[in-house]
Amino acid sequence: MTDERRFRIGVLGSGKGSNFVAIADACAAGTVAAEVALVVSDVAEAGILARARERSIPARFIPPGKFRTRLDEDAERAYVAALQTAEVDLVVLAGFMRVLKDGFLRAFAGSIVNIHPSLLPSFPGLAAWQQALAHGVRVTGCTVHFVDAGVDSGPIIGQQTVPVLDDDTPETLHQRIQAAEHALYPQCV
Ligand code: GAR
């Protein structure tokens, strides 16, 4: 046993948490030299909180406040305080469907990453796999990037391509992109 401090990750998510699971499993397996110290969601019943609790990882719902697409000021302070109290070194956005503003970005400058289900800068925003199908692209994928004040913008860390097949539906394409995400995100972290 060593009492060396491990690199600590804080994960924010709004959905089912499959990317969180991929990262937590990689930490448990030792392929990512870190531990998930805290999971926070803006959705009380989000699967990501249940997946964290199953793994005995601290998991909190923190209400996002009065806005639909971002945190209000009180909520932003509560998110920052929770992550700072957990002493996280890196904030990992895993399906967190709100844009982070200045106060949050300053608190974790250069230490926030996101995954997006397209080859950015193509198809930022919602349902990127549907945007890809609608445009008829033959190749799409996923992107891990540092987070800045924009929507799915910021310096790119890694990308993985995914072919679009002739008989793809939004569901089949989304599934194939998610499988690629689960390999790419732990590598980038
Ligand atoms: C992921 O596919 C991620 O790329 C997407 O949300 C999903 C979350 O799934 N994020 C965005 O669209 C951000 N703009 P998960 O909860 O199973 O990890």
Short mmCIF file of C-alpha atoms and ligand atoms in Angstrom, two decimals:
data_model
loop_
_atom_site.label_atom_id
_atom_site.label_comp_id
_atom_site.label_asym_id
_atom_site.label_seq_id
_atom_site.Cartn_x
_atom_site.Cartn_y
_atom_site.Cartn_z
CA MET A 1 0.00 0.00 0.00
CA THR A 2 1.12 3.53 -0.72
CA ASP A 3 -0.55 6.70 0.47
CA GLU A 4 0.39 8.55 -2.73
CA ARG A 5 -2.44 10.82 -3.83
CA ARG A 6 -4.17 9.64 -7.02
CA PHE A 7 -5.23 12.00 -9.81
CA ARG A 8 -8.86 12.90 -9.11
CA ILE A 9 -11.61 13.21 -11.70
CA GLY A 10 -14.99 14.92 -11.27
CA VAL A 11 -17.64 13.83 -13.80
CA LEU A 12 -20.69 15.90 -14.78
CA GLY A 13 -23.52 14.23 -16.71
CA SER A 14 -27.22 14.54 -17.44
CA GLY A 15 -27.97 11.14 -18.99
CA LYS A 16 -27.47 7.42 -18.76
CA GLY A 17 -23.78 7.59 -17.96
CA SER A 18 -22.23 5.11 -20.38
CA ASN A 19 -19.14 7.30 -20.87
CA PHE A 20 -18.78 7.66 -17.10
CA VAL A 21 -18.92 3.85 -16.84
CA ALA A 22 -16.17 3.49 -19.49
CA ILE A 23 -13.92 5.92 -17.59
CA ALA A 24 -14.68 4.47 -14.13
CA ASP A 25 -14.00 0.94 -15.43
CA ALA A 26 -10.70 2.09 -16.97
CA CYS A 27 -9.71 3.64 -13.62
CA ALA A 28 -10.67 0.43 -11.79
CA ALA A 29 -8.69 -1.65 -14.29
CA GLY A 30 -5.65 0.63 -13.94
CA THR A 31 -5.56 1.63 -17.62
CA VAL A 32 -6.34 5.20 -16.50
CA ALA A 33 -4.16 6.20 -13.56
CA ALA A 34 -6.85 8.12 -11.71
CA GLU A 35 -9.98 7.76 -9.63
CA VAL A 36 -13.43 9.24 -10.09
CA ALA A 37 -13.84 11.29 -6.92
CA LEU A 38 -17.33 12.68 -7.56
CA VAL A 39 -20.20 12.50 -10.06
CA VAL A 40 -22.64 15.41 -10.27
CA SER A 41 -25.84 15.60 -12.29
CA ASP A 42 -28.37 18.31 -13.02
CA VAL A 43 -31.05 15.59 -13.43
CA ALA A 44 -32.14 13.92 -10.17
CA GLU A 45 -33.14 10.62 -11.81
CA ALA A 46 -30.22 10.44 -14.29
CA GLY A 47 -28.79 6.97 -14.84
CA ILE A 48 -25.27 8.34 -14.34
CA LEU A 49 -25.99 8.85 -10.61
CA ALA A 50 -27.27 5.26 -10.25
CA ARG A 51 -24.24 3.90 -12.14
CA ALA A 52 -21.92 5.84 -9.78
CA ARG A 53 -23.70 4.67 -6.62
CA GLU A 54 -23.49 1.04 -7.81
CA ARG A 55 -19.73 1.56 -7.86
CA SER A 56 -19.68 3.29 -4.44
CA ILE A 57 -18.54 6.52 -6.08
CA PRO A 58 -19.94 9.69 -4.44
CA ALA A 59 -22.82 10.96 -6.58
CA ARG A 60 -24.86 14.12 -6.13
CA PHE A 61 -27.81 15.77 -7.81
CA ILE A 62 -27.29 19.53 -7.66
CA PRO A 63 -30.29 21.53 -8.96
CA PRO A 64 -29.29 23.62 -11.99
CA GLY A 65 -31.49 26.62 -11.15
CA LYS A 66 -33.83 28.61 -13.30
CA PHE A 67 -32.28 28.35 -16.77
CA ARG A 68 -32.71 25.56 -19.31
CA THR A 69 -29.34 25.52 -21.08
CA ARG A 70 -26.93 26.72 -18.38
CA LEU A 71 -26.47 26.83 -14.60
CA ASP A 72 -27.73 29.90 -12.76
CA GLU A 73 -25.28 31.78 -10.51
CA ASP A 74 -26.17 29.97 -7.28
CA ALA A 75 -26.03 26.60 -9.03
CA GLU A 76 -22.68 27.40 -10.63
CA ARG A 77 -21.26 28.24 -7.19
CA ALA A 78 -22.65 24.98 -5.78
CA TYR A 79 -21.13 22.90 -8.62
CA VAL A 80 -17.73 24.59 -8.25
CA ALA A 81 -17.78 24.18 -4.45
CA ALA A 82 -18.68 20.48 -4.68
CA LEU A 83 -15.89 19.78 -7.18
CA GLN A 84 -13.34 21.83 -5.21
CA THR A 85 -14.30 20.10 -1.95
CA ALA A 86 -13.74 16.78 -3.73
CA GLU A 87 -10.29 18.14 -4.76
CA VAL A 88 -10.71 17.18 -8.40
CA ASP A 89 -7.81 17.74 -10.79
CA LEU A 90 -9.88 17.33 -13.97
CA VAL A 91 -13.55 17.96 -14.74
CA VAL A 92 -14.91 15.46 -17.29
CA LEU A 93 -18.18 16.34 -19.04
CA ALA A 94 -19.94 13.12 -20.00
CA GLY A 95 -23.24 14.04 -21.58
CA PHE A 96 -23.70 17.19 -19.44
CA MET A 97 -26.28 19.09 -21.46
CA ARG A 98 -25.61 22.62 -20.19
CA VAL A 99 -23.10 25.23 -21.32
CA LEU A 100 -20.57 26.21 -18.64
CA LYS A 101 -20.01 29.92 -18.12
CA ASP A 102 -17.11 32.13 -16.97
CA GLY A 103 -17.18 31.47 -13.22
CA PHE A 104 -16.96 27.71 -13.72
CA LEU A 105 -14.40 27.96 -16.53
CA ARG A 106 -12.15 30.22 -14.39
CA ALA A 107 -12.36 27.85 -11.40
CA PHE A 108 -11.02 24.92 -13.48
CA ALA A 109 -9.07 26.78 -16.17
CA GLY A 110 -7.55 24.38 -18.70
CA SER A 111 -8.85 21.37 -16.77
CA ILE A 112 -12.29 20.71 -18.27
CA VAL A 113 -12.83 18.21 -21.10
CA ASN A 114 -15.93 17.18 -23.06
CA ILE A 115 -16.94 14.46 -25.48
CA HIS A 116 -19.18 15.19 -28.43
CA PRO A 117 -20.76 12.67 -30.85
CA SER A 118 -19.40 14.13 -34.12
CA LEU A 119 -16.13 15.06 -35.78
CA LEU A 120 -16.01 18.67 -34.59
CA PRO A 121 -16.19 21.35 -35.84
CA SER A 122 -18.97 19.59 -37.80
CA PHE A 123 -22.34 19.23 -36.10
CA PRO A 124 -22.03 20.93 -32.70
CA GLY A 125 -25.12 21.09 -30.51
CA LEU A 126 -27.92 18.58 -30.02
CA ALA A 127 -28.37 15.13 -31.63
CA ALA A 128 -25.17 15.37 -33.69
CA TRP A 129 -25.74 11.89 -35.15
CA GLN A 130 -29.07 13.05 -36.59
CA GLN A 131 -27.38 16.10 -38.07
CA ALA A 132 -24.82 13.77 -39.68
CA LEU A 133 -27.55 11.58 -41.21
CA ALA A 134 -29.48 14.62 -42.43
CA HIS A 135 -26.36 15.97 -44.19
CA GLY A 136 -25.62 12.61 -45.82
CA VAL A 137 -22.00 12.45 -44.64
CA ARG A 138 -20.36 9.03 -45.16
CA VAL A 139 -18.08 9.34 -42.14
CA THR A 140 -18.75 10.84 -38.73
CA GLY A 141 -17.35 10.05 -35.30
CA CYS A 142 -16.66 11.54 -31.90
CA THR A 143 -14.38 14.21 -30.49
CA VAL A 144 -12.82 14.87 -27.08
CA HIS A 145 -11.87 18.50 -26.57
CA PHE A 146 -10.98 21.08 -23.92
CA VAL A 147 -13.96 23.20 -22.95
CA ASP A 148 -14.17 26.93 -23.59
CA ALA A 149 -17.11 29.35 -23.46
CA GLY A 150 -18.60 28.14 -26.77
CA VAL A 151 -20.90 25.23 -27.57
CA ASP A 152 -18.78 22.12 -28.31
CA SER A 153 -15.78 24.31 -29.18
CA GLY A 154 -12.27 24.42 -27.69
CA PRO A 155 -8.97 22.73 -28.60
CA ILE A 156 -9.34 19.16 -29.85
CA ILE A 157 -7.58 16.38 -27.90
CA GLY A 158 -8.66 13.30 -29.84
CA GLN A 159 -11.07 12.05 -32.49
CA GLN A 160 -12.33 8.69 -33.67
CA THR A 161 -14.03 8.17 -37.04
CA VAL A 162 -17.19 6.08 -37.46
CA PRO A 163 -18.61 5.07 -40.88
CA VAL A 164 -22.21 5.95 -41.77
CA LEU A 165 -23.86 2.86 -43.30
CA ASP A 166 -26.58 2.92 -46.00
CA ASP A 167 -29.19 1.39 -43.72
CA ASP A 168 -28.33 3.40 -40.60
CA THR A 169 -31.14 4.81 -38.49
CA PRO A 170 -30.45 7.53 -35.92
CA GLU A 171 -30.41 4.78 -33.28
CA THR A 172 -27.93 2.46 -35.01
CA LEU A 173 -25.59 5.33 -35.87
CA HIS A 174 -25.76 6.73 -32.34
CA GLN A 175 -24.95 3.27 -30.92
CA ARG A 176 -21.90 2.90 -33.17
CA ILE A 177 -20.68 6.40 -32.22
CA GLN A 178 -21.15 5.63 -28.53
CA ALA A 179 -19.06 2.46 -28.81
CA ALA A 180 -16.29 4.61 -30.30
CA GLU A 181 -16.72 7.16 -27.48
CA HIS A 182 -16.23 4.48 -24.84
CA ALA A 183 -12.80 3.65 -26.30
CA LEU A 184 -11.73 7.24 -27.06
CA TYR A 185 -12.69 9.03 -23.84
CA PRO A 186 -10.64 6.93 -21.38
CA GLN A 187 -7.62 7.20 -23.71
CA CYS A 188 -7.90 10.99 -23.83
CA VAL A 189 -8.42 11.30 -20.07
C1 GAR B 1 -22.69 11.08 -25.42
O1 GAR B 1 -22.95 10.46 -26.65
C2 GAR B 1 -22.01 12.41 -25.61
O2 GAR B 1 -21.21 12.44 -26.74
C3 GAR B 1 -23.19 13.34 -25.73
O3 GAR B 1 -24.11 12.86 -24.78
C4 GAR B 1 -23.99 11.44 -24.72
C5 GAR B 1 -24.02 11.01 -23.26
O4 GAR B 1 -24.16 9.62 -23.16
N1 GAR B 1 -22.79 14.70 -25.47
C6 GAR B 1 -23.18 15.75 -26.20
O5 GAR B 1 -23.96 15.67 -27.13
C7 GAR B 1 -22.56 17.09 -25.78
N2 GAR B 1 -22.86 18.09 -26.72
P1 GAR B 1 -23.83 8.86 -21.81
O6 GAR B 1 -24.65 9.53 -20.71
O7 GAR B 1 -24.27 7.45 -22.05
O8 GAR B 1 -22.35 8.98 -21.55
#
